[in-house]
Tab-separated table of C-alpha atoms and ligand atoms in Angstrom:
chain	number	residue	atom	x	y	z
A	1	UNK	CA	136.002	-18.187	178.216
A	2	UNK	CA	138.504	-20.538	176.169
A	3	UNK	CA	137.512	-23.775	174.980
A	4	UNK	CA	138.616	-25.660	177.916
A	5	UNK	CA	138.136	-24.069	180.909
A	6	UNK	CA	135.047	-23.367	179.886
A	7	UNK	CA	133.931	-27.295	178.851
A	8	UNK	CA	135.067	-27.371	182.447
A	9	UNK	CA	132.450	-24.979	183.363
A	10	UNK	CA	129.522	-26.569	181.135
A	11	UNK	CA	130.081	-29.838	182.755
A	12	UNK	CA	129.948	-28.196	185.974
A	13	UNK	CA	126.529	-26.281	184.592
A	14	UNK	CA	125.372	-29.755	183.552
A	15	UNK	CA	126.067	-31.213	187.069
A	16	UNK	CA	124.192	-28.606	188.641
A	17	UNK	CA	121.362	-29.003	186.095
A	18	UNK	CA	121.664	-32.819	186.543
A	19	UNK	CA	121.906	-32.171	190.483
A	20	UNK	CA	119.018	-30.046	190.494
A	21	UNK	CA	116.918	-32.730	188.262
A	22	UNK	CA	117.524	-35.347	191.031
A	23	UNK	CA	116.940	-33.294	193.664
A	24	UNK	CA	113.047	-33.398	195.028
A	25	UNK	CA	111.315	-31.340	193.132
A	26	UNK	CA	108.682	-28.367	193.982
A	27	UNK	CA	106.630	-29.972	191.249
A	28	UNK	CA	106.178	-32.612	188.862
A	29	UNK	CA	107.216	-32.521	184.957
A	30	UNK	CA	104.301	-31.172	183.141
A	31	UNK	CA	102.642	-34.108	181.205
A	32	UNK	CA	105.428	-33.177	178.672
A	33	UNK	CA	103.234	-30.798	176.981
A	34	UNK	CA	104.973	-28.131	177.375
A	35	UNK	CA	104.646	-24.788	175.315
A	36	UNK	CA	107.433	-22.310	174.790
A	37	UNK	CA	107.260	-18.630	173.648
A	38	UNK	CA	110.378	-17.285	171.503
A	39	UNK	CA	110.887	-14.237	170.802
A	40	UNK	CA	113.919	-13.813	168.059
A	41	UNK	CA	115.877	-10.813	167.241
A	42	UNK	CA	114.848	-10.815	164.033
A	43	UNK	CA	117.459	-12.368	160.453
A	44	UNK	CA	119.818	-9.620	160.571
A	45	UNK	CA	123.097	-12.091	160.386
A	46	UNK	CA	124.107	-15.715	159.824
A	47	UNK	CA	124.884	-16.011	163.105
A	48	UNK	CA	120.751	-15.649	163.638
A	49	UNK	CA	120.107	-17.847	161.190
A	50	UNK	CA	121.961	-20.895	162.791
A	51	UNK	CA	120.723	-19.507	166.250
A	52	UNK	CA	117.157	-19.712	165.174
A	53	UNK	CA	117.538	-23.091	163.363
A	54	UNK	CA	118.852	-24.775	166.441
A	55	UNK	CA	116.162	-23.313	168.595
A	56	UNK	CA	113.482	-24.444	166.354
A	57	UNK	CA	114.940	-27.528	166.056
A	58	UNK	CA	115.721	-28.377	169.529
A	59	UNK	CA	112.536	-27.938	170.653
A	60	UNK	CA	110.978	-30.598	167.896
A	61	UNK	CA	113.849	-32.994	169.389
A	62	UNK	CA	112.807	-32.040	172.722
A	63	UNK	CA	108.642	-32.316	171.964
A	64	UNK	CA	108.373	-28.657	173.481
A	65	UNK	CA	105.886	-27.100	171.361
A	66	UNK	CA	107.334	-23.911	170.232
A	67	UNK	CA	105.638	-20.402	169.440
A	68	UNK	CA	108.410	-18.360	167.891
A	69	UNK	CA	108.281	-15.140	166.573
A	70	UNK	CA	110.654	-12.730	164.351
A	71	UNK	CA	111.005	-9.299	165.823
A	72	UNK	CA	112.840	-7.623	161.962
A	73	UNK	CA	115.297	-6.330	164.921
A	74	UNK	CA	112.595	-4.039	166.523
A	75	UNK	CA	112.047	-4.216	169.876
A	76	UNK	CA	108.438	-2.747	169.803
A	77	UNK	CA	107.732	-5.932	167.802
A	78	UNK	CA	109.416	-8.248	170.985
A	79	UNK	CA	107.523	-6.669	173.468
A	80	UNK	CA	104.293	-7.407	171.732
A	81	UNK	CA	105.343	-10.936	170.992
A	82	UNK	CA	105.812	-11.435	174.483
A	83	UNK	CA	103.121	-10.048	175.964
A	84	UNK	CA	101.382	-12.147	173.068
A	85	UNK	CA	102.746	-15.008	175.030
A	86	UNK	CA	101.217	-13.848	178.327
A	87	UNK	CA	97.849	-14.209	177.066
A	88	UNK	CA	98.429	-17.382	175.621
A	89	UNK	CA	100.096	-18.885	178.639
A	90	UNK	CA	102.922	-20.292	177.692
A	91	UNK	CA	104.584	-22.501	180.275
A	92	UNK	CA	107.957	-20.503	179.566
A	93	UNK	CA	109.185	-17.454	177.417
A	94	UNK	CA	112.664	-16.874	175.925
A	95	UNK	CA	113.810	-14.151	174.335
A	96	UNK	CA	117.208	-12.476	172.742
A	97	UNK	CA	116.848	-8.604	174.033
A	98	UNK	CA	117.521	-6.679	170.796
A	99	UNK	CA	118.933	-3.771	172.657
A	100	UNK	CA	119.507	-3.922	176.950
A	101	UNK	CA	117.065	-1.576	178.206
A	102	UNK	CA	113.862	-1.368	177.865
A	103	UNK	CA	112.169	-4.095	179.487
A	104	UNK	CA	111.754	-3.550	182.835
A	105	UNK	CA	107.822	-3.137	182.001
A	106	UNK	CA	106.508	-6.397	179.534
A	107	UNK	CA	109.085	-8.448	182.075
A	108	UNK	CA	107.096	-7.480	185.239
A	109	UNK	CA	103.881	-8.465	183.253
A	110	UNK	CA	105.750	-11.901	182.634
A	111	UNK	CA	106.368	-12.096	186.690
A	112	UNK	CA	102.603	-11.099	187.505
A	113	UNK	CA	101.467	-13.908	185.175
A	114	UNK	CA	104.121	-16.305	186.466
A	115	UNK	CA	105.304	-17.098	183.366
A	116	UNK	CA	109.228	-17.451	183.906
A	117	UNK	CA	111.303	-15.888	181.564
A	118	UNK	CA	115.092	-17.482	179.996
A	119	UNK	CA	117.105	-15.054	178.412
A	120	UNK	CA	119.135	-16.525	175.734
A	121	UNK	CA	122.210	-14.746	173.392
A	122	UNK	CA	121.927	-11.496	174.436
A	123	UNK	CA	121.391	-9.708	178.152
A	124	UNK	CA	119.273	-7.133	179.742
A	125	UNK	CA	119.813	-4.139	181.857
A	126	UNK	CA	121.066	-5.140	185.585
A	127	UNK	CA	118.396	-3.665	187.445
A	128	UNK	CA	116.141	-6.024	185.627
A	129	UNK	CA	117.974	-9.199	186.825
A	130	UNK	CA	115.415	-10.353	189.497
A	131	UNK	CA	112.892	-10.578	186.447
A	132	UNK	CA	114.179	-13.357	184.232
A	133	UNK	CA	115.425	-17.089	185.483
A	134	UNK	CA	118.174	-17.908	183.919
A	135	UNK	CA	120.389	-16.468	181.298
A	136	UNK	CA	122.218	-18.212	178.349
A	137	UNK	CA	125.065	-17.038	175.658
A	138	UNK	CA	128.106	-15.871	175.385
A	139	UNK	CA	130.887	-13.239	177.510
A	140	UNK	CA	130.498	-10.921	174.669
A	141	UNK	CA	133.353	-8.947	176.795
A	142	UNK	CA	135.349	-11.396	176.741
A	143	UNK	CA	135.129	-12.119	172.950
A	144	UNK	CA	136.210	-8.501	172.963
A	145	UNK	CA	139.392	-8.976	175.055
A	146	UNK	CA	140.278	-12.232	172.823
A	147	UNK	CA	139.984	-9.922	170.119
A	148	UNK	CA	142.247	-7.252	171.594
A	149	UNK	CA	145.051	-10.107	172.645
A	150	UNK	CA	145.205	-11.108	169.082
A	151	UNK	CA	146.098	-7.383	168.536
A	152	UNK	CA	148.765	-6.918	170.377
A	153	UNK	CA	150.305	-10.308	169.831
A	154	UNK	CA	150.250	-9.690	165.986
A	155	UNK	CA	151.563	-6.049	166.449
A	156	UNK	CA	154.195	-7.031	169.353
A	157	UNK	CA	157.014	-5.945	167.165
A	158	UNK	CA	155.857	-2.770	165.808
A	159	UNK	CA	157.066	0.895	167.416
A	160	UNK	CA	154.769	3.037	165.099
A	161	UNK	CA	150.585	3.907	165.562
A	162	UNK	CA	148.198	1.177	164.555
A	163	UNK	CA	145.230	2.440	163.488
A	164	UNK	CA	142.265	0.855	164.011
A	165	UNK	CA	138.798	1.056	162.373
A	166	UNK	CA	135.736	-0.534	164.134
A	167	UNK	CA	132.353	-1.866	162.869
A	168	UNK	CA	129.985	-2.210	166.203
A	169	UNK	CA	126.767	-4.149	165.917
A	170	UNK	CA	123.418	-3.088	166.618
A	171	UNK	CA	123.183	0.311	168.993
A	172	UNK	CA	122.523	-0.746	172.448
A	173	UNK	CA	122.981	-4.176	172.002
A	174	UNK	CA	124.884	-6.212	174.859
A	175	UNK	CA	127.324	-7.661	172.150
A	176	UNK	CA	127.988	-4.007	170.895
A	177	UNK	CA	128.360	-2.568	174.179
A	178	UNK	CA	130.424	-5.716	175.665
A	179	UNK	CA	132.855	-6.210	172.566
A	180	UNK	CA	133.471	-3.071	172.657
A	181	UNK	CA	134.344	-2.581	175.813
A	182	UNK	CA	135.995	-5.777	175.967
A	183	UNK	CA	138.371	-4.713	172.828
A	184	UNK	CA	139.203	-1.073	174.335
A	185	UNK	CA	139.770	-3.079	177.940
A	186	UNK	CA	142.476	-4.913	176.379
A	187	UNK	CA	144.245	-2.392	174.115
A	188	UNK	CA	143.922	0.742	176.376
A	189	UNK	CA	147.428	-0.390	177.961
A	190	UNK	CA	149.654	0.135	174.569
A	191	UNK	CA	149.526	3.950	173.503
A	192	UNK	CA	150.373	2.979	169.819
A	193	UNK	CA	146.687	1.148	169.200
A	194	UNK	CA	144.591	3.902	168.497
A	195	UNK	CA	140.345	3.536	167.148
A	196	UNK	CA	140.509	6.280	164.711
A	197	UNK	CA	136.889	5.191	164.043
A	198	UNK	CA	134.332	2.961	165.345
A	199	UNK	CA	130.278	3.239	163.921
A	200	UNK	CA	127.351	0.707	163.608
A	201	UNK	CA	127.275	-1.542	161.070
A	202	UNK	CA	123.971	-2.517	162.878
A	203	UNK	CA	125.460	-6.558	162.517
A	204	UNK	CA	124.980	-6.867	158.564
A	205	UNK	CA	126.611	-7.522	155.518
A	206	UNK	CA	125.003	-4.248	153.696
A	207	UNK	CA	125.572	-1.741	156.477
A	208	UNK	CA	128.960	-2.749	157.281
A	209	UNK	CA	129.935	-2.184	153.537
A	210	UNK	CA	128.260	0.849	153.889
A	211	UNK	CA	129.691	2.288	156.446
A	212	UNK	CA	133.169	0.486	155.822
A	213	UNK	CA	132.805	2.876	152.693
A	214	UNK	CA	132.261	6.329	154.033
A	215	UNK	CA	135.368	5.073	156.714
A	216	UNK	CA	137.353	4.500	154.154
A	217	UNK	CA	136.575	7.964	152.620
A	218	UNK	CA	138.059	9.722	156.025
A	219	UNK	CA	140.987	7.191	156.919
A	220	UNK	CA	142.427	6.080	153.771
A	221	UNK	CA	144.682	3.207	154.985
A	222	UNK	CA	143.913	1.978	158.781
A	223	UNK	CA	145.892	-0.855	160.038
A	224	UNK	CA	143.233	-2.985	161.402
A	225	UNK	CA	139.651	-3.673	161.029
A	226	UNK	CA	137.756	-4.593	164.579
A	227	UNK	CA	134.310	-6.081	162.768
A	228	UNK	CA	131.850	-6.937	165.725
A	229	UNK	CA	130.262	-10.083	163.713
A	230	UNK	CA	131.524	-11.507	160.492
A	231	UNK	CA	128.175	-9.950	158.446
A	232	UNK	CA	129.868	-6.885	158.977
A	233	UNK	CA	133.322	-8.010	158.158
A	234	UNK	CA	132.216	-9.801	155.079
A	235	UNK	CA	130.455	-6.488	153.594
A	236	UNK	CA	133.657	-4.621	154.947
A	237	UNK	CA	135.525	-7.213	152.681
A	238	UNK	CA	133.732	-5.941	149.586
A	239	UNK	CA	134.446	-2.210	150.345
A	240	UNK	CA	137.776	-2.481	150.950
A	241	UNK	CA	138.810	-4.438	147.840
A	242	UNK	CA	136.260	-2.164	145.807
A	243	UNK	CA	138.743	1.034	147.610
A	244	UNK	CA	141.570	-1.287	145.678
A	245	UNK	CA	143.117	-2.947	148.925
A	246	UNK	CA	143.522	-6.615	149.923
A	247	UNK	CA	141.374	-7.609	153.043
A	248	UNK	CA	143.431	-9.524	155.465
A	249	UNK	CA	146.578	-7.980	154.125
A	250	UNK	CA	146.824	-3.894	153.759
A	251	UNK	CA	143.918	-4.097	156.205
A	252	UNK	CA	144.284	-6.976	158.765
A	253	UNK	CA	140.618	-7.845	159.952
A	254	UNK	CA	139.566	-8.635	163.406
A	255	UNK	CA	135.685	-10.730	162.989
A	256	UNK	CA	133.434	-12.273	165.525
A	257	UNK	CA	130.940	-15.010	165.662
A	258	UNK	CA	132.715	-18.026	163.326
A	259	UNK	CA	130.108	-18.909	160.342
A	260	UNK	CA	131.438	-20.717	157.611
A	261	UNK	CA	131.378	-17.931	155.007
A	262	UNK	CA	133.944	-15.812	157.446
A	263	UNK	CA	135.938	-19.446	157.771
A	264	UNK	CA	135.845	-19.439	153.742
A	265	UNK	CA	137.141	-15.663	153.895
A	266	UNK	CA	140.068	-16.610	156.124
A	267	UNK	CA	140.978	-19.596	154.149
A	268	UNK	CA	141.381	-16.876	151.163
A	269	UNK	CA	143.537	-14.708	153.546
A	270	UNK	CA	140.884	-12.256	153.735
A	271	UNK	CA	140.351	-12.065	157.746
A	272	UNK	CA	142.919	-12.723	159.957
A	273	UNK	CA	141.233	-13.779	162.982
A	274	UNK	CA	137.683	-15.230	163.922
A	275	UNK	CA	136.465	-15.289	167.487
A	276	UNK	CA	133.906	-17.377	167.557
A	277	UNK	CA	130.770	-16.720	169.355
A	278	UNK	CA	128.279	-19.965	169.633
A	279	UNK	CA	124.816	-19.674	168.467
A	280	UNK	CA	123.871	-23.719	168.850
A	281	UNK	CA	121.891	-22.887	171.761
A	282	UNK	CA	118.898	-25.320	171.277
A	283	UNK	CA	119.284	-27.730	173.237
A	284	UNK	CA	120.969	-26.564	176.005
A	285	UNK	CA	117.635	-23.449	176.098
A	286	UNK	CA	115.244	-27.152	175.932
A	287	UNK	CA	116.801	-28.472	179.281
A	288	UNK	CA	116.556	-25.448	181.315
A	289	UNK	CA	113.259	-24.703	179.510
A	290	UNK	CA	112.333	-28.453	181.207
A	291	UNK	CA	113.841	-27.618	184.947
A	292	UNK	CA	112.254	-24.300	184.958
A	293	UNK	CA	109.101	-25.371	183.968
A	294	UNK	CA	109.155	-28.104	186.790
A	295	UNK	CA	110.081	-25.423	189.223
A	296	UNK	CA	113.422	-26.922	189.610
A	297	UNK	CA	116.901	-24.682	190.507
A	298	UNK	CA	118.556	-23.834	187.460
A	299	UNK	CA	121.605	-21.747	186.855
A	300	UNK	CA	121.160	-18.009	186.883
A	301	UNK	CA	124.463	-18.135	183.969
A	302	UNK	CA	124.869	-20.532	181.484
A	303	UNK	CA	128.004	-19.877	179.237
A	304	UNK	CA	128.241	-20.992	175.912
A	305	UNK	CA	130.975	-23.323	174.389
A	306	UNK	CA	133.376	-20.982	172.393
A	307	UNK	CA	137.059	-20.591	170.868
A	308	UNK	CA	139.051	-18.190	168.796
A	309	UNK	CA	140.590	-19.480	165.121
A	310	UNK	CA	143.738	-18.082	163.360
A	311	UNK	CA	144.302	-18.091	159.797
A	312	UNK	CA	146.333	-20.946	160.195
A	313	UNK	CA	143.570	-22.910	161.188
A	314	UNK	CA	141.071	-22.228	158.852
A	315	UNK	CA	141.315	-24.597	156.063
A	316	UNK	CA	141.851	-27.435	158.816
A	317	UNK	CA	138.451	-26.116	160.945
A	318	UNK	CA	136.124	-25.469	157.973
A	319	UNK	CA	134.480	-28.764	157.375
A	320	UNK	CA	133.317	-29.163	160.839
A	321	UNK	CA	131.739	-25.596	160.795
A	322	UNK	CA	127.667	-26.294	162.384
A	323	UNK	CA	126.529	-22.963	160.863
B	1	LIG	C1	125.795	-12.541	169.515
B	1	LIG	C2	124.585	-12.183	168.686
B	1	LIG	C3	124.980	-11.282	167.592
B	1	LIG	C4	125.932	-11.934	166.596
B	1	LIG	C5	125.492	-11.267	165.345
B	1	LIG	O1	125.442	-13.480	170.467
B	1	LIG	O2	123.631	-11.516	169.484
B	1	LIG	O3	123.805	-10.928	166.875
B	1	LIG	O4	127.280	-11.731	166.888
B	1	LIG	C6	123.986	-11.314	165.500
B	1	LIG	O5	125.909	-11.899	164.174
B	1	LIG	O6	123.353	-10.463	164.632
């Protein structure tokens, strides 16, 4: 959702939150001591990072004691750290799924130990919806279909093929699936935008130059990189300029998420669009970790604050970059 219309919506959020936190309430605030259980993807990206630095320090601001744990992006090791957080008894979890299914099982252990449950960046399966409170982040489908508009705005004018190479994130992920799908969504209408490859980059820096490399090996020249965060783009970068190309020129490139290293690459020309996806969650996860926690009504969605930047805009939007 664009900047605007959706500060519309987080006002709107923050009414409702406010609304519910004057309404009577089922029960009191805890004394304040309140202990939350986080269960991070793992450090795959700068994007996690900055997401785990705002948690962490959100909750200090907020006096919530948090128990966080790094899951190295397996979700074996999130399952364990949650049900590590049932026996402790944690007044709250929250928890980035790695991947969307899977869950159905430690989250019903969660609901028999009535520990509610906040899902924050990244979503689970459907079917599992009745098992967490509320859910946090982005419209990673929508960051697809921004991504897709660019596309065919910048390619308007051109009658020939544009071939397009894409770099997904982590299998099974919600923000692989949903940019993605997003992206195809918005170019299927156009014949002459055609993915003559799309493979995981698994959301970092090494894999997507990896795997930028053996792409390049098949498809000599595509038109258009699609990188699913900038990690990805950024070791793309290196690939493509090591195959003797200029990123951002002979190979336009599409990046999502916004960090400051992809803003520096765009200032050099090197990407041509960012669309940014927000990972300052803190201290908007602290307040609903507060309402829940009283057993107040909190939003089932919560969408984060997010934009998309051109080239033009880069030099001008770099020194405010949080992360
Ligand atoms: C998106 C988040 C993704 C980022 C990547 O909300 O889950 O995971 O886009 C990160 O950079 O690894």
């Amino acid at each position: 959702m664009k900047r605007r219309a959706l500060l519309a919506a987080v006002v709107l959020a923050g009414s409702i939150l406010t609304a519910c936190s004057t309404e009577p309430s089922s029960g009191e605030d805890p004394d304040g001591e309140l202990v939350l259980g986080f269960a991070q993807v793992g450090s795959e990206s700068g994007w996690r990072t900055a997401n785990s630095k705002s948690v962490q320090e959100a909750a200090k601001k907020a006096g919530i004691t948090l128990e966080f744990s790094d899951a190295q992006q397996k979700q074996e090791n999130q399952i364990e750290a949650i049900r590590g957080f049932i026996r402790q008894k944690v007044d709250v979890i929250a928890f980035s799924p790695v991947v969307e299914s899977g869950w159905g099982a430690v989250l019903n252990e969660a609901k028999a130990a009535k520990i509610p449950v906040i899902l924050t960046d990244r979503a689970v399966d459907p079917e599992n919806s009745p098992l967490y409170t509320s859910f946090l982040g982005s419209d990673f489908v929508e960051e697809g279909e921004e991504a897709g508009v660019w596309l065919i705005k910048e390619y308007a004018d051109r009658s020939g093929t544009v071939d397009i190479v894409e770099l997904q994130g982590t299998t099974g992920s919600a923000p692989a699936n949903d940019r993605k799908a997003g992206f195809a969504e918005a170019i299927k209408l156009d014949a002459k935008f055609r993915i003559v490859a799309s493979r995981s980059g698994d959301f970092t820096r090494a894999k997507g130059k990896e795997v930028m490399q053996a792409i390049l090996n098949a498809h000599k020249s595509p038109d258009v990189l699609y990188a699913h965060n900038d990690d990805m783009a950024l070791g793309a970068i290196e690939a493509i300029e090591e195959a003797g190309m200029e990123p951002g020129t002979d190979i336009k490139i599409i990046s999502v998420d916004g960090t400051k290293d992809a803003f520096v690459a765009m200032k050099a020309k090197k990407i041509n669009v960012i669309v940014e996806c927000n990972p300052l969650l803190g201290d908007q996860l602290m307040r609903l970790v507060r309402q829940v926690a009283a057993g107040r009504k909190v939003p089932r969605r919560v969408e984060t604050v997010e934009d998309v930047y051109t080239q033009e805009e880069a030099e001008e939007a770099l020194p405010s970059r949080q992360y």
